[in-house]
C-alpha cells in the first residue's frame, strides 16, 4: 500500500466512527429517491390543502375588520374545516413515511458542504420542525389534550406561514430532481410500490375512521374520532356543558330576559314567553366545530332578523351576541349583516323536536348557516348592536 504524503490527505476532520459505520446499517433500499419523491409530492399537495382550508377557517372565526363572509353555502365552513382536520390526520402517515425514507440523510458527512448547502439543510430542519409542530398540536387539540402552554390558535396559525414558506423553498429546490426521478422508469424493483400502497392505505384508514365525525352516514366507522354524531343530549355532542361554564342557575332563572341594546332605535326586552309568542321558524343547520366534528340538526326558534327589526336596527349593522357565561373565550360572537339578515339564522329555542337542552344553550342560543361552531353562542341573553 502506497502512503499518501500528508499534504495531499483531505483536510476534513475524520468523521466519528459511528457515522462511517451507520450508512451500512441503513439496509432497506426503500430509503430511496423515488419513494421520497412520490411521498414528497403527496405531502406537498396535502399540506397546501391544509394551509388553504386552514386560512379560510381561521378568517371565518377571526375575520379582519373589513371581511364580510357570506352566510351561504350553508355547509361551506363545515366542509373546509372537515377537510382541514380529517385531511390533516390522514397526512400523518405520509409525513412519518417520508421522514423514515429520508432520515439516513441526517448522518450525511460532511454535514455541510458549502454555504448554500448549509442554508438548504437548515431550511429542511425548519420544514420538518414546522410540519411536526402543526401535526402534533393539531392532533392534541382535537383530542382535548391541552398539554402545551401557548395559545393553540395563535401558534398553529403563525406556524402555518413558516411551514408554507419553508415548503415553497423546498419545492423550488427539489422540483427538477423529483420531476426527473418520477418521470424515469425505475431500473430495479425494490418493493417501492408495495411500500407506497401501504402508506396510502394507512392514510385511507385514518380518514375512514374519522370522517364519520363530519359525514353522518359513516358515523359508525368513526372509532378514532373524539366526537361522534348522536353522542350527547338530543343527538348532538356537547363541548362545553352548562355546569362547566357555571350558567346553570342563571339559565334556569324564570326572570331571564333577552335584551337588545346599543345602536338601536328602541331597546327591546323579551321574556322566554315573549319569544315563544313570536313567529317560529325551522332550520336544518349543522354545528361545525373547529375540531372537525359536525352534526346537522333541526333547530326551531325566532329569526334573529325579526328581533333586530323590532329594535329598529340598521340593515348593515354589526351585532355582538352575548352569553350568560361569565368568562371564557366563547361567551360572545360577532354577527355581520349577511348572517343576521339570513332567514335561516335563528335564536333557537328548540332542537330536534324538543325544547333546547340546557347543555345546548337553553333558554336560547344562536344558530346560523356557514359559521364555526365556536360562534354559535349558547345561553344568549343580550344582543348589542355596534
Ligand atoms: N356560551 C358559549 N357558547 C358556546 C360555547 C361555549 O363554550 N360557550 N362553545 C361553542 C363550541 S366550541 C361549539 S362546537 C358549539 C357546540 O354546540 P353544542 O354543545 O350545542 O353542540 O357551541 C359553541 N357555543
Ligand atoms: Mo367547537
Short mmCIF file of C-alpha atoms and ligand atoms in Angstrom, two decimals:
data_model
loop_
_atom_site.label_atom_id
_atom_site.label_comp_id
_atom_site.label_asym_id
_atom_site.label_seq_id
_atom_site.Cartn_x
_atom_site.Cartn_y
_atom_site.Cartn_z
CA UNK A 1 0.00 0.00 0.00
CA UNK A 2 1.32 3.41 -1.01
CA UNK A 3 1.14 6.00 1.75
CA UNK A 4 -0.03 9.34 0.51
CA UNK A 5 2.05 12.30 1.59
CA UNK A 6 0.40 14.13 4.49
CA UNK A 7 -0.10 17.25 2.34
CA UNK A 8 -2.47 15.51 -0.03
CA UNK A 9 -4.66 13.99 2.63
CA UNK A 10 -8.10 15.51 2.80
CA UNK A 11 -8.16 18.39 5.25
CA UNK A 12 -11.59 17.48 6.64
CA UNK A 13 -11.69 16.06 10.13
CA UNK A 14 -12.31 12.36 10.20
CA UNK A 15 -15.97 11.58 10.81
CA UNK A 16 -16.79 9.92 14.11
CA UNK A 17 -16.65 6.17 13.79
CA UNK A 18 -20.37 5.82 14.36
CA UNK A 19 -21.03 7.79 11.18
CA UNK A 20 -18.77 5.74 8.97
CA UNK A 21 -20.48 2.54 10.04
CA UNK A 22 -24.03 3.91 10.11
CA UNK A 23 -24.75 4.16 6.36
CA UNK A 24 -24.06 0.48 6.10
CA UNK A 25 -26.81 -0.10 8.64
CA UNK A 26 -29.49 1.58 6.54
CA UNK A 27 -30.07 -1.65 4.74
CA UNK A 28 -33.54 -1.01 3.37
CA UNK A 29 -33.47 0.02 -0.26
CA UNK A 30 -36.65 2.00 0.36
CA UNK A 31 -34.53 4.89 1.65
CA UNK A 32 -34.63 5.91 -1.94
CA UNK A 33 -35.11 9.00 -4.12
CA UNK A 34 -38.12 7.62 -5.91
CA UNK A 35 -40.03 6.81 -2.74
CA UNK A 36 -39.01 10.17 -1.27
CA UNK A 37 -40.20 11.98 -4.39
CA UNK A 38 -43.62 10.38 -4.54
CA UNK A 39 -44.19 10.89 -0.83
CA UNK A 40 -42.98 14.46 -1.21
CA UNK A 41 -45.48 15.17 -3.97
CA UNK A 42 -48.35 13.73 -1.94
CA UNK A 43 -47.27 15.65 1.15
CA UNK A 44 -46.85 18.88 -0.77
CA UNK A 45 -50.39 18.64 -2.12
CA UNK A 46 -51.94 17.76 1.23
CA UNK A 47 -50.05 20.47 3.12
CA UNK A 48 -51.22 23.03 0.57
CA UNK A 49 -54.81 21.84 1.04
CA UNK A 50 -54.42 22.06 4.82
CA UNK A 51 -52.97 25.54 4.50
CA UNK A 52 -55.75 26.83 2.25
CA UNK A 53 -58.62 25.33 4.23
CA UNK A 54 -56.96 26.42 7.48
CA UNK A 55 -56.77 30.03 6.32
CA UNK A 56 -60.44 30.03 5.33
CA UNK A 57 -61.40 28.59 8.70
CA UNK A 58 -59.17 30.99 10.58
CA UNK A 59 -60.59 34.08 8.91
CA UNK A 60 -64.15 32.89 9.36
CA UNK A 61 -63.54 32.57 13.09
CA UNK A 62 -61.49 35.75 13.41
CA UNK A 63 -62.45 37.96 10.48
CA UNK A 64 -60.35 41.05 9.91
CA UNK A 65 -62.40 44.24 10.26
CA UNK A 66 -63.05 44.56 6.53
CA UNK A 67 -64.00 40.92 5.93
CA UNK A 68 -67.64 40.05 5.30
CA UNK A 69 -68.25 36.33 4.93
CA UNK A 70 -71.37 35.20 3.11
CA UNK A 71 -73.89 33.09 5.01
CA UNK A 72 -74.13 30.62 2.11
CA UNK A 73 -73.41 27.93 1.13
CA UNK A 74 -74.73 26.65 4.42
CA UNK A 75 -72.06 23.95 4.69
CA UNK A 76 -69.01 25.86 3.47
CA UNK A 77 -67.28 26.06 6.85
CA UNK A 78 -68.31 22.53 7.65
CA UNK A 79 -66.53 21.31 4.51
CA UNK A 80 -63.41 23.45 4.78
CA UNK A 81 -62.86 22.61 8.43
CA UNK A 82 -63.73 18.93 7.92
CA UNK A 83 -61.17 18.72 5.09
CA UNK A 84 -58.64 20.58 7.23
CA UNK A 85 -58.91 18.29 10.24
CA UNK A 86 -59.60 14.95 8.59
CA UNK A 87 -57.20 15.63 5.71
CA UNK A 88 -54.59 16.73 8.25
CA UNK A 89 -54.98 13.50 10.19
CA UNK A 90 -54.71 11.43 7.02
CA UNK A 91 -51.47 13.25 6.21
CA UNK A 92 -49.73 11.99 9.36
CA UNK A 93 -48.84 8.56 7.86
CA UNK A 94 -47.41 10.32 4.78
CA UNK A 95 -45.22 12.53 6.92
CA UNK A 96 -43.97 9.65 9.04
CA UNK A 97 -43.18 7.56 5.96
CA UNK A 98 -41.37 10.46 4.32
CA UNK A 99 -39.27 11.11 7.42
CA UNK A 100 -38.40 7.43 7.66
CA UNK A 101 -37.40 7.35 3.99
CA UNK A 102 -35.03 10.30 4.17
CA UNK A 103 -33.65 10.09 7.71
CA UNK A 104 -30.32 8.47 6.67
CA UNK A 105 -29.54 11.91 5.21
CA UNK A 106 -29.35 13.19 8.75
CA UNK A 107 -25.99 11.44 9.02
CA UNK A 108 -24.50 12.66 5.76
CA UNK A 109 -20.82 13.53 6.00
CA UNK A 110 -19.58 16.19 5.82
CA UNK A 111 -22.73 17.69 7.35
CA UNK A 112 -22.26 20.94 5.41
CA UNK A 113 -20.50 21.12 2.05
CA UNK A 114 -20.96 24.80 1.28
CA UNK A 115 -22.88 27.83 2.45
CA UNK A 116 -25.73 27.12 0.04
CA UNK A 117 -25.84 23.51 1.16
CA UNK A 118 -25.83 24.62 4.80
CA UNK A 119 -28.74 27.00 4.25
CA UNK A 120 -30.65 24.31 2.36
CA UNK A 121 -30.17 21.86 5.19
CA UNK A 122 -31.18 24.41 7.83
CA UNK A 123 -34.37 25.04 5.85
CA UNK A 124 -35.14 21.34 5.80
CA UNK A 125 -34.94 21.36 9.59
CA UNK A 126 -37.34 24.33 9.70
CA UNK A 127 -39.66 22.50 7.32
CA UNK A 128 -39.66 19.27 9.31
CA UNK A 129 -39.93 21.10 12.63
CA UNK A 130 -42.87 23.23 11.48
CA UNK A 131 -44.66 20.23 9.95
CA UNK A 132 -44.25 18.16 13.12
CA UNK A 133 -45.39 21.10 15.23
CA UNK A 134 -48.56 21.54 13.16
CA UNK A 135 -49.47 17.87 13.26
CA UNK A 136 -48.71 17.36 16.93
CA UNK A 137 -50.55 20.48 18.13
CA UNK A 138 -53.45 19.79 15.77
CA UNK A 139 -53.90 16.23 16.99
CA UNK A 140 -53.55 17.18 20.66
CA UNK A 141 -56.05 19.99 20.22
CA UNK A 142 -58.79 17.87 18.69
CA UNK A 143 -58.06 15.28 21.37
CA UNK A 144 -58.72 17.93 24.07
CA UNK A 145 -55.25 17.40 25.49
CA UNK A 146 -54.04 20.93 26.09
CA UNK A 147 -50.55 19.85 27.04
CA UNK A 148 -48.97 23.00 25.61
CA UNK A 149 -48.62 26.30 27.43
CA UNK A 150 -49.19 28.58 24.47
CA UNK A 151 -52.50 29.53 22.93
CA UNK A 152 -53.14 26.90 20.27
CA UNK A 153 -54.94 29.03 17.68
CA UNK A 154 -52.23 31.69 17.50
CA UNK A 155 -49.31 29.24 17.45
CA UNK A 156 -50.94 26.96 14.87
CA UNK A 157 -51.85 29.93 12.69
CA UNK A 158 -48.39 31.55 12.60
CA UNK A 159 -46.51 28.30 12.26
CA UNK A 160 -48.62 27.62 9.16
CA UNK A 161 -46.90 30.53 7.39
CA UNK A 162 -43.47 29.25 8.41
CA UNK A 163 -44.37 25.81 7.12
CA UNK A 164 -45.78 27.24 3.90
CA UNK A 165 -42.67 29.37 3.27
CA UNK A 166 -40.26 26.53 4.01
CA UNK A 167 -42.31 24.24 1.80
CA UNK A 168 -42.21 26.65 -1.15
CA UNK A 169 -38.42 26.90 -0.92
CA UNK A 170 -38.07 23.15 -0.55
CA UNK A 171 -40.26 22.53 -3.59
CA UNK A 172 -38.23 25.05 -5.59
CA UNK A 173 -35.01 23.29 -4.57
CA UNK A 174 -36.21 19.76 -5.19
CA UNK A 175 -38.53 20.30 -8.12
CA UNK A 176 -36.26 19.31 -11.00
CA UNK A 177 -34.73 16.37 -9.15
CA UNK A 178 -38.13 14.99 -8.11
CA UNK A 179 -39.50 15.54 -11.60
CA UNK A 180 -36.63 13.68 -13.18
CA UNK A 181 -36.97 10.87 -10.67
CA UNK A 182 -40.65 10.22 -11.12
CA UNK A 183 -40.53 10.64 -14.91
CA UNK A 184 -37.88 7.98 -15.49
CA UNK A 185 -38.65 4.29 -15.34
CA UNK A 186 -37.22 2.51 -12.32
CA UNK A 187 -34.41 0.10 -13.19
CA UNK A 188 -34.95 -2.19 -10.25
CA UNK A 189 -37.89 -3.45 -8.21
CA UNK A 190 -37.23 -2.99 -4.51
CA UNK A 191 -40.80 -3.06 -3.28
CA UNK A 192 -41.47 0.64 -3.64
CA UNK A 193 -44.96 0.13 -4.96
CA UNK A 194 -45.91 -2.08 -2.02
CA UNK A 195 -44.49 0.41 0.45
CA UNK A 196 -46.26 3.38 -1.10
CA UNK A 197 -49.53 1.47 -1.27
CA UNK A 198 -49.20 0.57 2.41
CA UNK A 199 -48.67 4.21 3.32
CA UNK A 200 -51.65 5.22 1.18
CA UNK A 201 -53.76 2.55 2.86
CA UNK A 202 -52.72 3.81 6.30
CA UNK A 203 -53.84 7.31 5.31
CA UNK A 204 -57.09 5.89 4.00
CA UNK A 205 -57.77 4.03 7.22
CA UNK A 206 -57.18 7.17 9.29
CA UNK A 207 -59.55 9.12 7.05
CA UNK A 208 -62.23 6.40 7.08
CA UNK A 209 -62.20 6.03 10.85
CA UNK A 210 -62.56 9.77 11.45
CA UNK A 211 -64.64 11.11 8.55
CA UNK A 212 -67.84 9.92 10.26
CA UNK A 213 -67.46 12.74 12.78
CA UNK A 214 -68.48 15.08 9.98
CA UNK A 215 -70.17 12.80 7.47
CA UNK A 216 -73.04 11.26 9.41
CA UNK A 217 -73.67 8.19 7.18
CA UNK A 218 -70.21 6.92 8.23
CA UNK A 219 -70.65 7.84 11.91
CA UNK A 220 -70.42 4.21 12.99
CA UNK A 221 -66.93 3.89 11.49
CA UNK A 222 -65.63 6.92 13.36
CA UNK A 223 -63.83 4.93 16.03
CA UNK A 224 -60.86 7.32 16.08
CA UNK A 225 -62.98 10.45 16.31
CA UNK A 226 -63.21 12.22 19.68
CA UNK A 227 -66.84 13.29 18.98
CA UNK A 228 -69.50 11.44 17.07
CA UNK A 229 -72.90 12.49 15.75
CA UNK A 230 -75.54 11.01 18.01
CA UNK A 231 -73.48 11.26 21.18
CA UNK A 232 -74.90 13.76 23.66
CA UNK A 233 -78.32 15.15 24.53
CA UNK A 234 -80.80 15.40 21.65
CA UNK A 235 -78.35 13.57 19.41
CA UNK A 236 -75.83 16.41 19.27
CA UNK A 237 -72.42 16.36 21.03
CA UNK A 238 -71.61 18.98 23.65
CA UNK A 239 -68.20 20.59 24.05
CA UNK A 240 -68.90 22.93 26.95
CA UNK A 241 -71.69 21.98 29.33
CA UNK A 242 -73.80 24.38 31.36
CA UNK A 243 -72.25 23.06 34.56
CA UNK A 244 -68.71 23.56 33.23
CA UNK A 245 -69.43 27.19 32.38
CA UNK A 246 -71.36 27.93 35.58
CA UNK A 247 -74.51 29.17 33.86
CA UNK A 248 -76.97 26.58 35.17
CA UNK A 249 -78.90 28.74 37.65
CA UNK A 250 -78.86 31.89 35.50
CA UNK A 251 -80.12 29.90 32.52
CA UNK A 252 -82.94 28.32 34.56
CA UNK A 253 -83.95 31.60 36.19
CA UNK A 254 -87.57 32.43 35.21
CA UNK A 255 -86.51 36.08 35.35
CA UNK A 256 -84.25 35.51 32.28
CA UNK A 257 -84.72 38.19 29.62
CA UNK A 258 -83.27 38.74 26.17
CA UNK A 259 -82.33 42.38 25.67
CA UNK A 260 -81.35 44.25 22.52
CA UNK A 261 -79.18 47.29 23.25
CA UNK A 262 -76.54 49.51 21.67
CA UNK A 263 -77.26 51.44 18.48
CA UNK A 264 -80.96 50.68 18.32
CA UNK A 265 -83.97 52.85 17.55
CA UNK A 266 -85.75 51.36 20.61
CA UNK A 267 -84.34 48.93 23.17
CA UNK A 268 -86.18 45.63 23.34
CA UNK A 269 -86.59 43.25 26.26
CA UNK A 270 -88.22 39.85 25.76
CA UNK A 271 -89.06 37.05 28.16
CA UNK A 272 -88.99 33.43 27.07
CA UNK A 273 -92.79 33.54 26.76
CA UNK A 274 -92.49 36.63 24.53
CA UNK A 275 -90.02 34.81 22.28
CA UNK A 276 -92.29 31.78 22.05
CA UNK A 277 -95.15 34.05 21.05
CA UNK A 278 -93.23 35.41 18.03
CA UNK A 279 -93.41 33.61 14.65
CA UNK A 280 -91.45 30.36 14.94
CA UNK A 281 -89.29 29.01 12.11
CA UNK A 282 -87.39 25.81 11.48
CA UNK A 283 -83.91 25.46 10.00
CA UNK A 284 -81.83 22.38 9.33
CA UNK A 285 -78.29 23.52 10.04
CA UNK A 286 -75.03 21.96 11.19
CA UNK A 287 -72.96 22.68 14.25
CA UNK A 288 -69.46 22.59 12.75
CA UNK A 289 -66.82 22.56 15.42
CA UNK A 290 -63.30 23.82 14.70
CA UNK A 291 -62.15 20.42 15.92
CA UNK A 292 -63.57 18.86 12.78
CA UNK A 293 -66.75 17.22 14.01
CA UNK A 294 -70.04 18.46 12.68
CA UNK A 295 -73.66 17.42 13.09
CA UNK A 296 -76.78 18.53 11.31
CA UNK A 297 -79.87 19.17 13.41
CA UNK A 298 -83.36 20.61 13.21
CA UNK A 299 -83.48 23.91 15.02
CA UNK A 300 -86.63 25.84 15.86
CA UNK A 301 -86.98 29.37 17.09
CA UNK A 302 -87.24 33.03 16.24
CA UNK A 303 -85.43 34.64 13.32
CA UNK A 304 -82.65 36.87 14.56
CA UNK A 305 -83.63 39.49 11.98
CA UNK A 306 -87.19 39.65 13.33
CA UNK A 307 -85.90 40.51 16.81
CA UNK A 308 -83.38 43.03 15.48
CA UNK A 309 -86.07 44.69 13.36
CA UNK A 310 -88.26 45.07 16.45
CA UNK A 311 -85.43 47.20 17.79
CA UNK A 312 -85.18 49.15 14.52
CA UNK A 313 -81.64 48.08 13.69
CA UNK A 314 -79.96 49.46 10.54
CA UNK A 315 -79.58 46.99 7.67
CA UNK A 316 -75.77 46.93 7.67
CA UNK A 317 -75.31 46.85 11.44
CA UNK A 318 -72.87 44.56 13.16
CA UNK A 319 -74.17 42.70 16.20
CA UNK A 320 -72.47 41.14 19.19
CA UNK A 321 -74.26 38.18 20.75
CA UNK A 322 -73.54 37.79 24.45
CA UNK A 323 -73.93 34.73 26.62
CA UNK A 324 -74.87 34.42 30.28
CA UNK A 325 -71.50 32.73 30.61
CA UNK A 326 -69.42 34.99 32.87
CA UNK A 327 -65.93 34.22 31.49
CA UNK A 328 -64.45 32.34 28.60
CA UNK A 329 -63.30 32.97 25.08
CA UNK A 330 -66.57 31.93 23.51
CA UNK A 331 -69.02 33.90 25.61
CA UNK A 332 -69.62 36.37 22.77
CA UNK A 333 -69.59 36.27 19.00
CA UNK A 334 -69.88 38.78 16.20
CA UNK A 335 -72.71 38.53 13.67
CA UNK A 336 -72.40 40.58 10.49
CA UNK A 337 -75.25 41.62 8.24
CA UNK A 338 -75.09 38.69 5.75
CA UNK A 339 -75.61 36.35 8.67
CA UNK A 340 -78.20 38.17 10.76
CA UNK A 341 -80.30 39.02 7.71
CA UNK A 342 -80.31 35.39 6.58
CA UNK A 343 -83.75 33.84 7.21
CA UNK A 344 -82.03 30.64 8.41
CA UNK A 345 -80.32 32.43 11.30
CA UNK A 346 -82.29 31.71 14.44
CA UNK A 347 -82.36 32.40 18.11
CA UNK A 348 -83.12 28.75 18.69
CA UNK A 349 -85.49 27.65 21.44
CA UNK A 350 -85.83 24.05 20.28
CA UNK A 351 -83.64 21.27 18.90
CA UNK A 352 -84.68 18.07 17.13
CA UNK A 353 -88.33 18.44 18.14
CA UNK A 354 -87.73 19.18 21.83
CA UNK A 355 -87.13 22.30 23.88
CA UNK A 356 -83.42 23.15 23.80
CA UNK A 357 -81.41 21.13 26.32
CA UNK A 358 -79.61 23.13 29.00
CA UNK A 359 -76.27 21.94 27.58
CA UNK A 360 -77.21 23.12 24.09
CA UNK A 361 -77.87 26.65 25.30
CA UNK A 362 -81.29 26.82 26.99
CA UNK A 363 -83.17 29.09 27.08
CA UNK A 364 -81.89 30.50 23.80
CA UNK A 365 -78.88 30.03 21.52
CA UNK A 366 -77.68 31.38 18.22
CA UNK A 367 -77.62 29.08 15.20
CA UNK A 368 -76.59 30.40 11.78
CA UNK A 369 -75.52 28.90 8.44
CA UNK A 370 -71.86 28.75 7.31
CA UNK A 371 -70.31 29.59 10.65
CA UNK A 372 -67.79 27.97 13.02
CA UNK A 373 -69.29 26.11 15.98
CA UNK A 374 -67.47 28.37 18.44
CA UNK A 375 -69.54 31.27 17.13
CA UNK A 376 -72.89 29.54 17.66
CA UNK A 377 -73.21 31.18 21.06
CA UNK A 378 -75.18 29.33 23.75
CA UNK A 379 -77.18 30.74 26.71
CA UNK A 380 -77.71 34.05 24.89
CA UNK A 381 -79.09 36.94 26.94
CA UNK A 382 -78.02 40.11 25.17
CA UNK A 383 -77.67 41.41 21.61
CA UNK A 384 -75.52 44.53 21.36
CA UNK A 385 -75.77 46.47 18.11
CA UNK A 386 -72.40 48.04 17.30
N1 LIG B 1 -71.55 30.48 25.56
C1 LIG B 1 -70.87 29.51 24.89
N2 LIG B 1 -71.32 29.13 23.69
C2 LIG B 1 -70.66 28.15 23.01
C3 LIG B 1 -69.51 27.54 23.52
C4 LIG B 1 -69.06 27.98 24.79
O1 LIG B 1 -68.04 27.49 25.32
N3 LIG B 1 -69.76 28.96 25.45
N4 LIG B 1 -68.86 26.55 22.79
C5 LIG B 1 -69.03 26.61 21.35
C6 LIG B 1 -68.49 25.48 20.62
S1 LIG B 1 -66.80 25.30 20.63
C7 LIG B 1 -69.26 24.65 19.87
S2 LIG B 1 -68.58 23.50 18.85
C8 LIG B 1 -70.75 24.72 19.95
C9 LIG B 1 -71.25 23.38 20.34
O2 LIG B 1 -72.64 23.42 20.49
P1 LIG B 1 -73.40 22.20 21.14
O3 LIG B 1 -72.78 21.97 22.51
O4 LIG B 1 -74.82 22.58 21.18
O5 LIG B 1 -73.15 21.02 20.26
O6 LIG B 1 -71.18 25.68 20.89
C10 LIG B 1 -70.47 26.87 20.92
N5 LIG B 1 -71.15 27.80 21.79
MO1 LIG B 2 -66.29 23.96 18.91
#
